[in-house]
CSV table of C-alpha atoms and ligand atoms in Angstrom, one decimal:
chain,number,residue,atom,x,y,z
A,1,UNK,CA,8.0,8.5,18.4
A,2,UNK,CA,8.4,10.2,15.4
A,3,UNK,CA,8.0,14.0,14.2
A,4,UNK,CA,7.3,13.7,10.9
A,5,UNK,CA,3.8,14.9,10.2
A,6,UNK,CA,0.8,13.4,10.4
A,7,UNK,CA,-0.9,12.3,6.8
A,8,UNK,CA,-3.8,10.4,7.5
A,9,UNK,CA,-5.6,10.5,10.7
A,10,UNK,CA,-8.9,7.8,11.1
A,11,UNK,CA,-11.2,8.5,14.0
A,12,UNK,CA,-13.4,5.9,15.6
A,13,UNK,CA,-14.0,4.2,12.4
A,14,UNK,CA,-16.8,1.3,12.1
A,15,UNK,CA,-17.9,-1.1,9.2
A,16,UNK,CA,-19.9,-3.9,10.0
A,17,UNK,CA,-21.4,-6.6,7.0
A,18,UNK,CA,-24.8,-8.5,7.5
A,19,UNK,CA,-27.7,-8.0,9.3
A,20,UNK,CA,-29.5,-9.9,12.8
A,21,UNK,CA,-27.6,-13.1,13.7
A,22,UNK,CA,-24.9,-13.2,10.9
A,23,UNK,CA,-24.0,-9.6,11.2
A,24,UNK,CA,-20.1,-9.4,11.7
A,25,UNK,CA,-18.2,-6.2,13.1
A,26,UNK,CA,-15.1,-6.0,11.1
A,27,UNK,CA,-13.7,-2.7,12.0
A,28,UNK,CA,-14.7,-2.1,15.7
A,29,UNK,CA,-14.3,1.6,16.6
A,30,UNK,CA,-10.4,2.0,15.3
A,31,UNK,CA,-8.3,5.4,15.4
A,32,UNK,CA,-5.0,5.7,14.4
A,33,UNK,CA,-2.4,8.3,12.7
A,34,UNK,CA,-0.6,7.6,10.0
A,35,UNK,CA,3.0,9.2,9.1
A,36,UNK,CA,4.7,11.0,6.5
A,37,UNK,CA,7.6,9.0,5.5
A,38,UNK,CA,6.8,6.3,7.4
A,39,UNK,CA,6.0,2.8,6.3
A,40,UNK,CA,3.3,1.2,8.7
A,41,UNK,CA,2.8,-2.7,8.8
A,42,UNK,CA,-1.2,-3.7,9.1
A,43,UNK,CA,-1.1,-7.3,11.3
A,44,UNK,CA,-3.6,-9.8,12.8
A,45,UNK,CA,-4.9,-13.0,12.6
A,46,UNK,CA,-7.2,-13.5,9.6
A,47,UNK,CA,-10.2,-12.6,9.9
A,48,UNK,CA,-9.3,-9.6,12.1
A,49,UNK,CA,-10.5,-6.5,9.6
A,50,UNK,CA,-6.9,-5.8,8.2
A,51,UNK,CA,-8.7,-5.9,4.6
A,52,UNK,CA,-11.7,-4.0,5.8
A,53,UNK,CA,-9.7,-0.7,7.5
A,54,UNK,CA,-7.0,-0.4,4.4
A,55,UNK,CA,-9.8,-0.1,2.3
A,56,UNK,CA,-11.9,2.4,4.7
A,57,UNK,CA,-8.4,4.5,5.2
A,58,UNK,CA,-7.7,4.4,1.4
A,59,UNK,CA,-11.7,5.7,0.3
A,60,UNK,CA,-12.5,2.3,-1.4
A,61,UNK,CA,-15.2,1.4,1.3
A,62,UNK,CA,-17.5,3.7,2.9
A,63,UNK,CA,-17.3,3.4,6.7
A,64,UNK,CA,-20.7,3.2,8.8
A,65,UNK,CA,-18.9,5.6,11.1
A,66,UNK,CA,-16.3,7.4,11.6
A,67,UNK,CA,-13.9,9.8,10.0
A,68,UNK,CA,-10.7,9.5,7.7
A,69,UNK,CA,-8.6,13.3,7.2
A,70,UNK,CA,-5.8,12.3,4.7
A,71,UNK,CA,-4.0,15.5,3.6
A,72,UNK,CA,-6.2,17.6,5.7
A,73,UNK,CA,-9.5,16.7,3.8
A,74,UNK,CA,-12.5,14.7,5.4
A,75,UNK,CA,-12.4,11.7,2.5
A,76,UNK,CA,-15.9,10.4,3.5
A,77,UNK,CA,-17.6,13.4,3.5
A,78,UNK,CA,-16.5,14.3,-0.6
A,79,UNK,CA,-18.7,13.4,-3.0
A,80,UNK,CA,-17.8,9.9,-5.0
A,81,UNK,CA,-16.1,11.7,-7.7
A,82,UNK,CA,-13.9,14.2,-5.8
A,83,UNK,CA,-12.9,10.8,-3.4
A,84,UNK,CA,-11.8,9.1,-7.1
A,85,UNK,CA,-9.7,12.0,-8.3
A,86,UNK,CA,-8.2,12.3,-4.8
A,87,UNK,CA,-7.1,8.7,-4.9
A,88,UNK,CA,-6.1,9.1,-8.8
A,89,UNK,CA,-3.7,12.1,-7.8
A,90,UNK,CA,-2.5,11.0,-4.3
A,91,UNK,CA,-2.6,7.4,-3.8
A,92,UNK,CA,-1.1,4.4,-5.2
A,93,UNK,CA,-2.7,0.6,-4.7
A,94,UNK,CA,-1.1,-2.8,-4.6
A,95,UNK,CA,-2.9,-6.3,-4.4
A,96,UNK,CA,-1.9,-10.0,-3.9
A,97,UNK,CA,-3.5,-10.7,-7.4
A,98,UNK,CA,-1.4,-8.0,-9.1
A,99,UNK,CA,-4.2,-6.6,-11.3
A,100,UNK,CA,-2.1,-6.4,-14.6
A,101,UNK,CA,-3.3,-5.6,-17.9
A,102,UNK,CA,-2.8,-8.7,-20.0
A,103,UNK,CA,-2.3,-7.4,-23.0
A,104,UNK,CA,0.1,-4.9,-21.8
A,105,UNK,CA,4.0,-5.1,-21.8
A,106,UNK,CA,5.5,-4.6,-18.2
A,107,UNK,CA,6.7,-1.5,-19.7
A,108,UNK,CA,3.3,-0.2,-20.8
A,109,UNK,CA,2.1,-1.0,-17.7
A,110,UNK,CA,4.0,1.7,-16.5
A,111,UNK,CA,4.3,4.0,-18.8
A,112,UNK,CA,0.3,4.4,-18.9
A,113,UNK,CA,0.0,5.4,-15.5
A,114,UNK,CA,2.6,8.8,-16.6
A,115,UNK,CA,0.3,9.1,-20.0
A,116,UNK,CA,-2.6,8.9,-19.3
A,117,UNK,CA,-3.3,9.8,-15.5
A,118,UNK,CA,-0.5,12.2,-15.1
A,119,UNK,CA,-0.3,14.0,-18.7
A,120,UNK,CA,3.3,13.5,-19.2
A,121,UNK,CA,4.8,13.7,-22.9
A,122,UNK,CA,6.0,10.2,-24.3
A,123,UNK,CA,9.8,11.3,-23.8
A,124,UNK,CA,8.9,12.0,-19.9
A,125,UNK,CA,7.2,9.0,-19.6
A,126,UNK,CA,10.0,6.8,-21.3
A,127,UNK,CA,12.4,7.9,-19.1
A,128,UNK,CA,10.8,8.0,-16.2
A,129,UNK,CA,9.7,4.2,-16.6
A,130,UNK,CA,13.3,3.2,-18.1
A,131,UNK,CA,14.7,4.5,-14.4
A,132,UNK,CA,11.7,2.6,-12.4
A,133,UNK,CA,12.4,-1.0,-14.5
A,134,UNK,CA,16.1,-0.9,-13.8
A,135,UNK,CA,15.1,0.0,-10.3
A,136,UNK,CA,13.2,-3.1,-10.1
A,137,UNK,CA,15.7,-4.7,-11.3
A,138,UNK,CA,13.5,-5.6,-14.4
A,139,UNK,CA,15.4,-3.2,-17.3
A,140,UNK,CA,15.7,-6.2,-19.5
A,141,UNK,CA,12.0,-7.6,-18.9
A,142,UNK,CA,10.4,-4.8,-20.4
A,143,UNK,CA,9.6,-6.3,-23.2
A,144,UNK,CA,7.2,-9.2,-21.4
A,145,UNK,CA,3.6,-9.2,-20.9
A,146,UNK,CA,2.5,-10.9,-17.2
A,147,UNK,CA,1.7,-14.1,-18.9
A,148,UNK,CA,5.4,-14.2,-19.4
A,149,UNK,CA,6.7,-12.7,-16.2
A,150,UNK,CA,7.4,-14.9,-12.7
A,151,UNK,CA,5.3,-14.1,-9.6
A,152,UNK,CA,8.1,-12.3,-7.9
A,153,UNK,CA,8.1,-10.3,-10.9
A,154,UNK,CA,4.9,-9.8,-11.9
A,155,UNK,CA,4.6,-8.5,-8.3
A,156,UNK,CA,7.3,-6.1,-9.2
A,157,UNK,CA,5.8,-4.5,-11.9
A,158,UNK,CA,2.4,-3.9,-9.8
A,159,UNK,CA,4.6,-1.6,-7.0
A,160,UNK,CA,6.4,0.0,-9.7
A,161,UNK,CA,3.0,0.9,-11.4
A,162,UNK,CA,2.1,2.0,-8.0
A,163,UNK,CA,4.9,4.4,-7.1
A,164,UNK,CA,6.1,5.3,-10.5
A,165,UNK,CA,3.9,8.4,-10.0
A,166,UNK,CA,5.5,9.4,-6.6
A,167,UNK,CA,2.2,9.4,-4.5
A,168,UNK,CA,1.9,10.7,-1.3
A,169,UNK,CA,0.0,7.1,0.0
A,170,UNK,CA,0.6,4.0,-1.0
A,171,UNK,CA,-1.9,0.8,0.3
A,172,UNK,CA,-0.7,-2.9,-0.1
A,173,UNK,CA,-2.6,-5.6,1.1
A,174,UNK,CA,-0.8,-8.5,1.3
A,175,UNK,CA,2.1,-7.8,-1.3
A,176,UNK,CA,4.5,-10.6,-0.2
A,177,UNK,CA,1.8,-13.4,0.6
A,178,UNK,CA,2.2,-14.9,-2.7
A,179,UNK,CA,6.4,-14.7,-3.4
A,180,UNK,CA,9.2,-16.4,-1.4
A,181,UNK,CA,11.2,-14.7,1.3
A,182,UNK,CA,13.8,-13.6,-1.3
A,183,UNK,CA,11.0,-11.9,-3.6
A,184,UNK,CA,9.1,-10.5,-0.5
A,185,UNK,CA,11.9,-8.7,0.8
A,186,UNK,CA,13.1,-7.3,-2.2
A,187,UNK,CA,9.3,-5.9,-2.2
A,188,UNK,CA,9.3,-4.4,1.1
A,189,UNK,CA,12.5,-2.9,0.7
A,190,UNK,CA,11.4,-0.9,-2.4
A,191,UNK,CA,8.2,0.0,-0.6
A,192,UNK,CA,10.8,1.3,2.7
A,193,UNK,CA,12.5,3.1,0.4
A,194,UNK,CA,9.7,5.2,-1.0
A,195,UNK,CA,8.7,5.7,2.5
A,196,UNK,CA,12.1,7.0,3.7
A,197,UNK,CA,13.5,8.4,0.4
A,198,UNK,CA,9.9,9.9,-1.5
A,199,UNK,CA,8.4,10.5,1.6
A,200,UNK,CA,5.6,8.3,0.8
A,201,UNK,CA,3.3,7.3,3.5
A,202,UNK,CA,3.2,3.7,2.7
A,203,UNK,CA,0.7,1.3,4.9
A,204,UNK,CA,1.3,-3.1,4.3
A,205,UNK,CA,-1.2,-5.4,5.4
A,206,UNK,CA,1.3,-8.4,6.1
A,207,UNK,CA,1.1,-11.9,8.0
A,208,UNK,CA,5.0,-12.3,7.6
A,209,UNK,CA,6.8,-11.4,11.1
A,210,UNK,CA,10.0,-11.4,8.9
A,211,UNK,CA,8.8,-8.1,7.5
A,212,UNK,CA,8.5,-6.7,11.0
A,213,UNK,CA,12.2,-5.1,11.4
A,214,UNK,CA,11.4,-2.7,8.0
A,215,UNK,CA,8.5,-0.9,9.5
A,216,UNK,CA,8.2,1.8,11.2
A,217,UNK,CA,5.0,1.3,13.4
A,218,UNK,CA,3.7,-2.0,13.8
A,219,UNK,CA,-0.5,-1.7,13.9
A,220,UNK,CA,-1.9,-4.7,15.4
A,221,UNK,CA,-5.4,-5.8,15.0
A,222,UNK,CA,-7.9,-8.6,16.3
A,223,UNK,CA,-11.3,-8.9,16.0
A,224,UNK,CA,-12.0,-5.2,14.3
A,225,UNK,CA,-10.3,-3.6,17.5
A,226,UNK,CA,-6.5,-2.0,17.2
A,227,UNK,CA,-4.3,-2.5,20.0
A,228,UNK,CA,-1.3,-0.2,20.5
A,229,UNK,CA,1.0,1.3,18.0
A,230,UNK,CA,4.5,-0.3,18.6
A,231,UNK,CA,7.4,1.5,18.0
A,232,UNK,CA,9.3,-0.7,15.9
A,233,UNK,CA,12.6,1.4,17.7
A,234,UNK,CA,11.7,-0.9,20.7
A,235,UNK,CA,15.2,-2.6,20.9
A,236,UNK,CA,13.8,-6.1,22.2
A,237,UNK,CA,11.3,-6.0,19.7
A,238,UNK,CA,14.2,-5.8,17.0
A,239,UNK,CA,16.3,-8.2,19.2
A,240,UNK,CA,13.8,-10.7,19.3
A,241,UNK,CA,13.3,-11.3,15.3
A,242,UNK,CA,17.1,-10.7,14.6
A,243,UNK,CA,18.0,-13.8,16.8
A,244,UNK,CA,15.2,-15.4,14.9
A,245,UNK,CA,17.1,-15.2,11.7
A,246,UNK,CA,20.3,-16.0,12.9
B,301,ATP,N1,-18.0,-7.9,1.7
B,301,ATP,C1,-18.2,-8.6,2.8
B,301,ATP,N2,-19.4,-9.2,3.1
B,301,ATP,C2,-19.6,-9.8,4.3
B,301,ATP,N3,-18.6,-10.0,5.3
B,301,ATP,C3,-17.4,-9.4,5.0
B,301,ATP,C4,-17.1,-8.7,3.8
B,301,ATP,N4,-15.8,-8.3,3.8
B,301,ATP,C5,-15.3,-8.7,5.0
B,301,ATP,N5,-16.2,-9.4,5.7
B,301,ATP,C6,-16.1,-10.0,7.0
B,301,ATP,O1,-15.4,-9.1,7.8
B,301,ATP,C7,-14.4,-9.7,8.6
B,301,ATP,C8,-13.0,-9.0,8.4
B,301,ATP,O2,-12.7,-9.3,7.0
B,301,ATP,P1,-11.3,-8.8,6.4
B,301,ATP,O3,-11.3,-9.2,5.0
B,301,ATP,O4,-11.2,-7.3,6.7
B,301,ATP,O5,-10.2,-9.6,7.3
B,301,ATP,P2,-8.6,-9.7,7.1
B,301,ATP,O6,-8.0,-9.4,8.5
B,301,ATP,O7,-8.2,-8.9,5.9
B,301,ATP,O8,-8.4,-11.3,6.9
B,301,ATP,P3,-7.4,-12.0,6.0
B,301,ATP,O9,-6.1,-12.0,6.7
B,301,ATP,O10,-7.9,-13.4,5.9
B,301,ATP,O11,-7.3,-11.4,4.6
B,301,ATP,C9,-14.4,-11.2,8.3
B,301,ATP,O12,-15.2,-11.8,9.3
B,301,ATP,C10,-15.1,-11.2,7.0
B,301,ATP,O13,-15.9,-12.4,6.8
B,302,MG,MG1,-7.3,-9.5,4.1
């Protein structure tokens, strides 16, 4: 399917919540491999454990059981803090709700992330952000703070804050469920493209089918259990949600 190497590789992973009769399974014995340069699109009904496994694979939630190699380290088996500075250095995070600073320009926004976690001078970190706004198509919203910014780009400025540092993973849960169609592509085209051109290995927990023909695997899940990778190459596959569209 593809040759590019494996990044992240998950072995039989469980998490269940509750105990006795409430007790829910929401990640039922899942393996997968991730890809470098490869953006891989997380779908199933609600419910399913989408949520659950992003945040296993990315070290926010320890897994009962089960193993998760990203980079060729064993992430559950480091202690808490070596887990937080391998997400600090390697990984990048985006949310439905945005998680903004307030207070903070949509320029600040960004440049912290190259002053403070990545010890860049203030000149580096200037330009670095001046290139990511324009790329975002944001170079004259600089200025704003969130309160002042649409949803669409507000949204924006939470992927550029996530892949301003150029990280080897990037994790987004839901990033389009709160924009239009217009806005949500525009964000899964900027996430393709720092799959395909930074060589990112970028995984999107969607509902949208629309977003289907940008990804490279398609991960299906229902009720904690995966079922097959589907290459995305699969020309009916593509067929089927082109004719959709026109
Ligand atoms: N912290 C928690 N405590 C108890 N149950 C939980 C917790 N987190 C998730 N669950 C349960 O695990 C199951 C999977 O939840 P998860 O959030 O992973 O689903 P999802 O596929 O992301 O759904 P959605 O599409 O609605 O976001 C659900 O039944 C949910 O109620
Ligand atoms: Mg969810």
């Amino acid at each position: 399917m593809t040759d590019e190497p494996v990044t992240l590789l998950a072995r039989n992973l469980i998490r269940s919540f509750g105990e006795g009769e409430t007790k829910t399974t929401a990640v039922n014995d899942v393996s997968l491999e991730l890809h470098k340069r490869q953006m891989s699109l997380l779908m199933g009904p609600s419910g399913s454990g989408k949520s659950t496994l992003l945040a296993i694979l990315s070290g926010l939630l320890h897994p009962d059981a089960g193993k998760v190699v990203a980079l060729g380290q064993d992430i559950w088996s480091m202690t808490d803090a070596q887990r937080e500075d391998f997400r600090r250095r390697h990984c990048g995070f985006i949310f439905q709700g945005y998680n903004l600073f307030p207070a903070l320009t949509a320029r600040q926004q960004l440049e912290i992330v190259l002053r403070w976690g990545e010890g860049k001078t203030y000149r580096e970190a200037r330009r670095k952000t001046d290139e990511v706004l324009s790329l975002l198509g944001l170079g004259k919203k600089g200025h704003l703070r969130p309160s002042q910014l649409s949803g669409g780009e507000k949204q924006r400025v939470a992927i550029g804050r996530a892949l301003i540092k150029e990280p080897e993973f990037c994790f987004a849960d839901e990033p389009t469920s709160a924009l239009d169609w217009a806005h949500g592509e525009q964000v899964i085209e900027l996430l393709s493209a720092a799959a395909h051109e930074q060589g990112s290995t970028i995984l999107v927990v969607a509902h949208d089918a629309r977003i289907v023909p940008f990804a490279d695997n398609v991960i299906h899940m229902e009720d904690g259990c995966m079922s097959d990778l589907k290459p995305v190459s699969d020309p009916a596959l593509l067929g089927v949600s082109h004719e959709a569209h026109s």
